[in-house]
């Protein structure tokens, strides 16, 4: 009888296209171990929405395979399970968070000490960060040449089917999922998320299929429209590995091929967005301080305006700027926010309120179901103007014009701000300009059921530009 092999589940909560599981299954009966490790990531332990997602995802997976669930530092837990089970090998998918390299080395040491072999596989990304380099052998700092290098590297490897496996039938103790307290204790907190999402591998596959059938054809032209349901909404599934980027890539390529040229522009655009995810992880891998420190060091001196009250108003979606508030409310209810609105809301926090980008990053970390250490930090730095290949700081979004451009009939705003539902289109993105009679007819009482703007955008813009001039090397 072959010795068992230990498969350590991380951000790869799926059976399909899973190199680590495939290899573990080939060696012997598989132990499916998931560790709730709140120790190793320290301040970056999973946020509230991601914990809800993890619970649901593990619940879905445990309907297919028996999971061993244990809390603690992953290397210590793995050492224990190796001793208890006599497993001859450990298999896991590589992770790229700043703390993961050290953890993976400790897991290898634990395996060595137990006389087990240790194997690490790719799959969370399309390309290992070390494999994409510029002509001088350096990591890329600019997205466009990075993405060209990824396209030039060829199509991602072929997908792996669900492997044949047997499950280890020895006795190993396991927590029950409910013991982990991943679900919110106040019962109503996650209702909106439950209505919007089906975490798990099957949910991911269904989402990809629907996107290809309904969204992809409109993706290139309408992906910036929060009032349209066009983007894939695959990000939380990619984040926890219920689907691999390779599965998304190949499915879109297959649809493109089948459409005989009709989907070319849409497919290219989508694949380029998937490569923004790759680029974020490429940056994180090479600059592991990305979640905390500005990529452009001169921004460390930026004269921020700590303002806890304004931060609270922003978090609650009560800034008085409808497109910003709608985004923050969508986030609170569903655990997601449309990409265009993320950019507008982030710009508002950083530039109109002058609040450090790290505060917004933290809020997103706690509230997003796709909270992702690579994409979140790289995107916040991008908006703040302090990241690699970032939007220039002085390009400051006007939240009214952005709203009118990307949500022209105000459908998105009305959906998330029911208090503005009866506002006429002309004023839905600028209610403070509406005549008293119009406000009255729409049932809007500024300062009562909807706030006055927390700042005047024109004044705030001038203040932001003046603050920017104070830092050395600003350009
Ligand atoms: C301030 C800010 C914070 C963000 N935080 C996160 C985060 O924590 N996690 C996260 O996954 N994305 C984050 N993003 C990127 C982006 O908003 C989301 O990936 C996207 O909205 C997810 O929706 P979708 O799956 O429908 O995307 P689609 O448009 O369907 O794109 C397909 C996939 O490509 C990737 N992708 C798309 N746009 C980006 C991007 N700009 N950067 C990186 N990857 C991208 C995602 O994995 C996405 O699922 C952030 C963006 C901003 C501006």
XYZ file of C-alpha atoms and ligand atoms in Angstrom:
528
model
C 0.000 0.000 0.000
C 1.459 3.386 -1.048
C 2.174 5.977 1.652
C -0.289 8.838 1.748
C 0.570 12.163 0.178
C -0.309 15.440 1.790
C -1.977 18.014 -0.414
C -1.948 21.417 1.296
C -4.855 23.441 -0.102
C -4.209 27.169 -0.272
C -5.539 29.661 -2.833
C -6.280 26.738 -5.157
C -9.657 25.537 -3.900
C -10.489 23.455 -6.978
C -9.966 19.979 -8.385
C -9.620 20.900 -12.078
C -6.357 22.197 -13.523
C -4.561 21.681 -10.269
C -0.965 20.528 -10.707
C -0.371 20.072 -6.965
C -3.383 17.818 -6.525
C -2.590 15.910 -9.723
C 0.914 15.147 -8.466
C -0.276 14.268 -4.946
C -2.882 11.894 -6.386
C -0.257 10.118 -8.476
C 1.793 9.292 -5.369
C -0.715 7.766 -3.005
C -3.965 8.269 -1.089
C -4.471 11.996 -0.642
C -4.841 13.947 2.597
C -6.674 17.187 1.784
C -5.404 19.653 4.381
C -6.477 23.250 4.727
C -4.854 25.407 7.401
C -6.449 28.560 8.759
C -3.205 30.415 9.252
C -3.820 33.787 10.846
C -0.312 33.880 12.301
C 1.922 34.044 9.244
C 0.307 36.974 7.400
C 0.150 39.111 10.553
C -1.738 42.312 9.805
C -2.788 40.891 6.432
C -4.810 38.035 7.874
C -7.942 37.484 5.788
C -10.539 40.253 5.991
C -14.203 39.784 6.900
C -15.626 39.327 3.403
C -12.832 36.964 2.349
C -13.444 34.883 5.486
C -17.112 34.575 4.552
C -16.048 33.485 1.070
C -13.553 30.968 2.447
C -16.220 29.371 4.622
C -18.586 28.974 1.680
C -15.854 27.731 -0.612
C -14.606 25.099 1.841
C -18.188 24.067 2.469
C -18.672 23.530 -1.274
C -15.409 21.610 -1.622
C -16.099 19.415 1.385
C -19.189 18.109 -0.403
C -16.780 16.463 -2.874
C -13.702 15.592 -0.814
C -13.167 15.143 2.930
C -11.127 18.042 4.259
C -8.834 18.058 7.252
C -9.180 21.528 8.758
C -6.667 22.807 11.272
C -5.770 26.247 12.582
C -2.277 27.582 13.280
C 1.004 28.395 11.537
C 0.882 26.280 8.378
C 4.429 24.880 8.670
C 3.783 23.657 12.216
C 0.452 22.109 11.282
C 2.007 20.384 8.275
C 4.792 18.995 10.480
C 2.149 17.551 12.835
C 0.089 15.986 10.053
C 3.175 14.454 8.459
C 4.077 12.801 11.761
C 0.528 11.630 12.469
C -0.128 10.253 8.976
C 3.294 9.025 7.854
C 2.756 10.846 4.546
C 5.750 10.525 2.230
C 5.257 13.774 0.311
C 3.796 17.271 0.565
C 2.358 19.088 -2.478
C 1.156 22.660 -2.715
C 0.528 25.530 -5.113
C 2.919 28.432 -4.891
C 1.675 31.698 -3.398
C 3.247 35.124 -3.919
C 2.294 37.136 -0.856
C 5.328 38.758 0.821
C 5.193 36.274 3.706
C 4.725 33.179 1.523
C 8.304 32.565 0.421
C 9.480 32.245 4.037
C 6.522 30.049 4.916
C 7.173 27.762 1.958
C 10.809 27.382 3.021
C 9.673 26.447 6.534
C 7.274 23.879 5.082
C 10.141 22.389 3.093
C 12.233 22.212 6.279
C 9.349 20.505 8.096
C 9.038 17.972 5.274
C 12.810 17.331 5.329
C 12.679 16.782 9.086
C 9.856 14.261 8.660
C 11.670 12.478 5.828
C 8.990 13.499 3.304
C 9.596 15.061 -0.086
C 8.219 18.551 -0.729
C 6.876 19.798 -4.074
C 5.708 23.227 -5.133
C 3.708 23.952 -8.307
C 2.547 27.000 -10.237
C -1.054 27.635 -11.234
C -2.153 30.764 -9.395
C -0.524 32.801 -12.171
C -0.012 32.177 -15.865
C 3.700 32.948 -15.659
C 6.105 32.685 -12.771
C 7.307 36.183 -11.865
C 10.944 35.177 -12.430
C 10.226 34.061 -15.983
C 9.148 37.421 -17.449
C 12.094 39.837 -17.649
C 12.998 42.776 -19.822
C 15.956 42.860 -22.247
C 18.355 43.696 -19.398
C 17.119 40.798 -17.312
C 15.279 43.137 -14.899
C 11.658 42.851 -13.787
C 9.276 45.070 -15.733
C 7.994 48.279 -14.143
C 5.661 49.204 -16.994
C 2.544 47.252 -17.888
C 2.504 47.436 -21.715
C 5.921 45.852 -22.368
C 5.176 43.371 -19.575
C 1.938 42.304 -21.248
C 3.655 42.069 -24.637
C 6.300 39.814 -23.095
C 3.523 37.619 -21.666
C 1.820 37.322 -25.049
C 5.205 36.586 -26.638
C 5.826 33.828 -24.084
C 3.095 31.845 -25.854
C -0.198 30.365 -24.782
C -0.407 29.072 -21.209
C 0.188 25.347 -20.722
C -2.661 22.930 -21.466
C -5.204 22.437 -18.670
C -5.056 19.455 -16.346
C -8.224 17.408 -15.917
C -9.515 16.389 -12.477
C -7.136 13.579 -11.491
C -8.145 10.112 -10.350
C -7.435 9.923 -6.633
C -8.120 7.899 -3.548
C -8.599 9.587 -0.220
C -6.440 8.693 2.785
C -8.669 6.702 5.119
C -6.558 6.885 8.295
C -7.837 8.788 11.318
C -6.758 12.425 11.466
C -8.390 14.985 13.689
C -10.052 17.946 12.055
C -11.900 21.041 13.239
C -15.399 21.450 11.949
C -15.780 24.403 9.620
C -18.307 26.022 11.953
C -15.645 26.064 14.724
C -13.594 28.514 12.723
C -16.107 31.348 13.085
C -15.502 32.594 9.556
C -19.068 33.765 9.133
C -20.078 37.136 10.533
C -21.523 36.992 14.021
C -24.156 39.633 13.259
C -26.482 37.550 11.083
C -27.585 40.188 8.573
C -24.057 41.266 7.607
C -23.509 38.776 4.776
C -27.025 38.402 3.404
C -26.280 40.561 0.366
C -23.151 38.579 -0.399
C -25.018 35.298 -0.148
C -27.614 36.623 -2.611
C -24.930 37.666 -5.098
C -22.461 34.830 -5.040
C -22.090 31.071 -5.257
C -18.565 30.463 -3.968
C -16.877 27.236 -5.044
C -15.547 25.581 -8.155
C -18.977 24.963 -9.689
C -19.949 28.598 -9.115
C -16.740 29.696 -10.824
C -17.333 27.459 -13.848
C -20.909 28.723 -14.185
C -19.742 32.331 -13.934
C -17.144 31.823 -16.686
C -19.682 30.107 -18.931
C -22.243 32.893 -18.481
C -19.647 35.559 -19.097
C -18.609 33.959 -22.372
C -22.216 33.564 -23.458
C -23.484 37.014 -22.431
C -20.721 39.435 -21.459
C -17.690 38.804 -23.629
C -19.122 40.182 -26.890
C -19.755 43.556 -25.207
C -16.670 43.525 -23.019
C -14.384 45.788 -25.059
C -16.996 48.523 -25.432
C -18.858 48.353 -22.142
C -16.501 47.086 -19.471
C -16.257 50.592 -17.990
C -20.014 50.865 -17.511
C -21.084 49.997 -13.950
C -24.729 50.117 -15.060
C -24.144 47.143 -17.396
C -23.550 43.583 -16.295
C -20.733 42.963 -18.734
C -17.557 42.099 -16.863
C -16.840 38.548 -15.774
C -16.996 38.975 -11.970
C -14.479 36.166 -11.795
C -12.100 38.024 -9.473
C -13.148 36.388 -6.162
C -12.940 32.952 -7.798
C -9.480 33.708 -9.174
C -8.441 35.096 -5.821
C -9.212 31.889 -3.974
C -8.274 29.643 -6.860
C -11.686 28.123 -7.519
C -10.730 28.729 -11.111
C -7.257 29.140 -12.574
C -6.242 32.015 -14.836
C -5.337 29.317 -17.383
C -8.928 28.068 -17.422
C -10.190 31.617 -18.060
C -7.576 32.208 -20.738
C -8.214 29.001 -22.676
C -12.009 29.340 -22.459
C -11.878 32.840 -23.905
C -9.447 31.766 -26.615
C -11.767 28.870 -27.531
C -14.750 31.249 -27.751
C -12.686 33.609 -29.896
C -11.741 30.787 -32.251
C -15.336 29.567 -32.482
C -16.564 33.093 -33.330
C -14.258 33.257 -36.372
C -12.878 36.767 -35.783
C -15.991 38.354 -34.299
C -14.726 38.284 -30.720
C -11.110 39.224 -31.416
C -11.183 42.713 -29.885
C -13.202 41.600 -26.858
C -10.993 38.592 -26.197
C -7.771 40.600 -26.446
C -9.159 43.190 -24.057
C -10.198 40.554 -21.537
C -6.864 38.744 -21.695
C -5.084 42.054 -21.180
C -7.098 42.575 -17.990
C -6.088 39.122 -16.784
C -2.529 40.275 -17.439
C -3.066 43.280 -15.128
C -3.526 40.683 -12.416
C -0.278 39.042 -13.498
C 1.470 42.407 -13.532
C 0.236 43.181 -9.993
C 1.735 39.926 -8.730
C 4.900 40.483 -10.730
C 5.297 43.836 -8.925
C 4.430 42.334 -5.552
C 6.932 39.538 -6.005
C 9.776 41.850 -6.940
C 8.786 44.695 -4.578
C 7.273 42.934 -1.552
C 6.752 46.198 0.357
C 4.027 47.109 -2.173
C 1.093 46.659 0.275
C 2.597 49.149 2.712
C 5.042 51.517 1.084
C 4.789 53.691 -2.019
C 6.633 52.221 -4.978
C 7.872 55.745 -5.744
C 9.716 56.588 -2.511
C 9.211 60.367 -2.801
C 5.540 59.762 -1.951
C 6.542 58.739 1.573
C 6.734 62.495 2.273
C 3.265 63.255 0.931
C 1.407 65.699 3.231
C -1.687 63.593 3.883
C -4.612 64.898 5.874
C -5.583 62.301 8.490
C -9.337 62.769 8.778
C -11.124 59.916 10.567
C -14.535 61.489 10.181
C -14.240 61.906 6.411
C -12.841 58.371 6.180
C -15.953 57.057 7.957
C -18.228 59.003 5.601
C -16.396 57.518 2.637
C -16.566 53.990 4.071
C -20.295 54.314 4.658
C -20.971 55.782 1.208
C -22.017 59.170 2.593
C -19.712 61.623 0.837
C -22.502 63.396 -1.044
C -21.018 62.381 -4.420
C -23.451 59.798 -5.777
C -21.099 57.694 -7.905
C -18.639 57.390 -5.012
C -21.359 56.567 -2.511
C -23.035 54.048 -4.818
C -19.720 52.205 -5.169
C -19.102 52.042 -1.436
C -22.655 50.832 -0.829
C -22.364 48.202 -3.561
C -19.177 47.061 -1.853
C -20.818 46.837 1.559
C -23.806 44.862 0.309
C -22.205 42.531 -2.243
C -18.490 42.425 -1.371
C -17.551 43.718 -4.811
C -17.292 47.044 -6.625
C -17.119 47.674 -10.347
C -13.568 48.459 -11.521
C -14.366 51.912 -12.906
C -16.100 52.866 -9.663
C -13.162 51.492 -7.625
C -10.958 53.939 -9.506
C -13.347 56.857 -8.917
C -13.909 56.031 -5.235
C -10.193 55.497 -4.617
C -9.283 58.743 -6.369
C -11.856 60.564 -4.249
C -10.416 59.212 -1.005
C -6.822 59.924 -1.949
C -7.141 63.202 -3.823
C -10.362 64.904 -2.756
C -10.033 63.895 0.891
C -6.215 63.610 0.977
C -6.498 60.451 3.055
C -3.550 58.014 2.714
C -4.177 55.317 0.112
C -3.324 52.661 2.702
C -6.577 53.488 4.553
C -8.614 52.706 1.455
C -6.546 49.618 0.765
C -7.314 48.374 4.308
C -11.034 49.015 3.917
C -11.094 47.124 0.636
C -9.065 44.349 2.242
C -11.754 43.864 4.851
C -14.826 44.286 2.659
C -14.007 42.856 -0.789
C -14.721 39.223 -1.546
C -11.883 39.476 -4.094
C -9.506 41.153 -1.591
C -6.217 40.211 -3.096
C -2.824 41.248 -1.787
C -1.335 41.746 -5.267
C -4.136 43.454 -7.195
C -5.363 45.520 -4.261
C -2.024 47.045 -3.357
C -0.917 47.575 -6.958
C -4.271 49.172 -7.853
C -4.336 51.524 -4.874
C -0.825 52.628 -5.694
C -1.821 53.021 -9.328
C -4.652 55.400 -8.432
C -2.501 57.245 -5.884
C 0.086 57.960 -8.544
C 2.851 56.448 -6.425
C 2.881 52.994 -8.045
C 4.793 51.486 -10.927
C 3.346 52.713 -14.226
C 0.685 54.574 -12.254
C -1.845 57.151 -13.387
C -0.114 60.521 -12.863
C -1.069 62.034 -9.503
C -2.256 65.262 -11.119
C -4.875 63.425 -13.194
C -7.718 63.850 -10.718
C -11.083 62.292 -11.480
C -14.056 64.617 -11.328
C -16.666 62.377 -9.661
C -19.577 64.178 -11.306
C -18.219 63.964 -14.843
C -17.089 60.371 -14.320
C -20.578 59.490 -13.107
C -22.220 61.202 -16.058
C -19.882 59.545 -18.529
C -20.006 55.977 -17.265
C -23.477 55.871 -15.705
C -25.231 58.281 -18.050
C -28.821 57.523 -17.033
C -27.897 57.149 -13.367
C -29.114 53.536 -13.242
C -26.155 52.383 -11.150
C -26.511 55.266 -8.712
C -30.253 54.724 -8.348
C -29.740 51.016 -7.734
C -27.409 51.543 -4.772
C -28.774 54.849 -3.478
C -32.532 54.364 -3.299
C -32.854 57.805 -1.704
C -31.926 59.276 -5.112
C -34.145 56.947 -7.151
C -36.582 59.677 -8.174
C -33.978 62.307 -9.078
C -34.140 63.348 -12.736
C -31.167 62.239 -14.876
C -29.883 65.795 -15.124
C -29.200 66.023 -11.392
C -28.715 62.441 -10.297
C -24.918 62.843 -10.235
C -25.039 66.402 -8.799
C -28.058 66.623 -6.477
C -26.786 69.765 -4.707
C -27.290 71.708 -7.966
C -30.922 70.724 -8.271
C -33.507 73.466 -7.636
C -35.435 73.113 -4.368
C -38.603 72.139 -6.212
C -36.843 69.305 -8.057
C -35.356 67.986 -4.815
C -38.726 68.153 -3.129
C -40.459 66.328 -5.984
C -37.787 63.594 -5.780
C -38.136 63.296 -2.005
C -34.507 64.296 -1.444
C -33.631 66.385 1.585
C -29.963 67.264 1.412
C -28.324 66.980 4.793
C -31.156 64.678 5.926
C -31.752 61.645 3.727
C -28.732 62.309 1.488
C -25.620 64.272 2.536
C -24.318 67.561 1.220
C -20.956 67.057 -0.555
C -18.285 66.466 2.071
C -15.896 68.718 0.103
C -16.218 70.967 -2.910
C -14.472 69.061 -5.699
C -12.900 72.166 -7.302
C -11.394 73.335 -4.021
C -10.299 69.826 -3.105
C -8.614 69.437 -6.466
C -6.573 72.621 -5.984
C -5.616 71.467 -2.475
C -4.499 68.085 -3.814
C -2.374 69.659 -6.536
C -0.755 71.993 -3.992
C -0.008 69.027 -1.715
C 1.518 67.146 -4.645
C 3.855 70.070 -5.386
C 5.228 69.793 -1.852
C 6.880 66.450 -2.468
C 10.309 66.333 -4.027
C 10.572 65.027 -7.560
C 6.845 65.477 -8.214
C 6.164 65.541 -11.932
C -8.492 50.665 -5.918
C -8.633 49.299 -6.578
C -8.535 48.155 -5.809
C -8.633 46.888 -6.409
N -8.547 45.771 -5.618
C -8.612 44.539 -6.188
C -8.537 43.373 -5.394
O -8.375 43.408 -4.173
N -8.653 42.155 -6.026
C -8.820 42.066 -7.382
O -8.924 40.948 -7.888
N -8.869 43.157 -8.146
C -8.776 44.401 -7.604
N -8.863 45.505 -8.392
C -8.872 45.344 -9.863
C -10.255 45.262 -10.509
O -11.084 46.295 -10.040
C -10.954 43.929 -10.293
O -10.083 42.872 -10.601
C -12.176 43.822 -11.203
O -13.084 44.869 -10.912
C -12.845 42.490 -10.988
O -14.033 42.418 -11.716
P -14.205 41.342 -12.860
O -13.806 40.017 -12.372
O -15.593 41.510 -13.383
O -13.135 41.856 -13.916
P -13.008 41.610 -15.479
O -13.068 42.940 -16.134
O -13.929 40.588 -15.957
O -11.496 41.126 -15.635
C -11.119 39.749 -15.605
C -10.097 39.507 -14.523
O -8.913 40.261 -14.780
C -8.355 40.718 -13.547
N -8.353 42.182 -13.553
C -9.196 43.011 -14.203
N -8.856 44.296 -13.995
C -7.782 44.279 -13.184
C -6.951 45.292 -12.617
N -7.150 46.583 -12.856
N -5.937 44.914 -11.823
C -5.686 43.611 -11.563
N -6.434 42.593 -12.094
C -7.457 42.931 -12.883
C -9.232 40.196 -12.439
O -8.685 39.000 -11.932
C -10.551 39.957 -13.141
O -11.356 38.988 -12.523
C -8.790 46.794 -7.810
C -8.895 47.959 -8.575
C -8.819 49.201 -7.965
C -8.926 50.433 -8.820
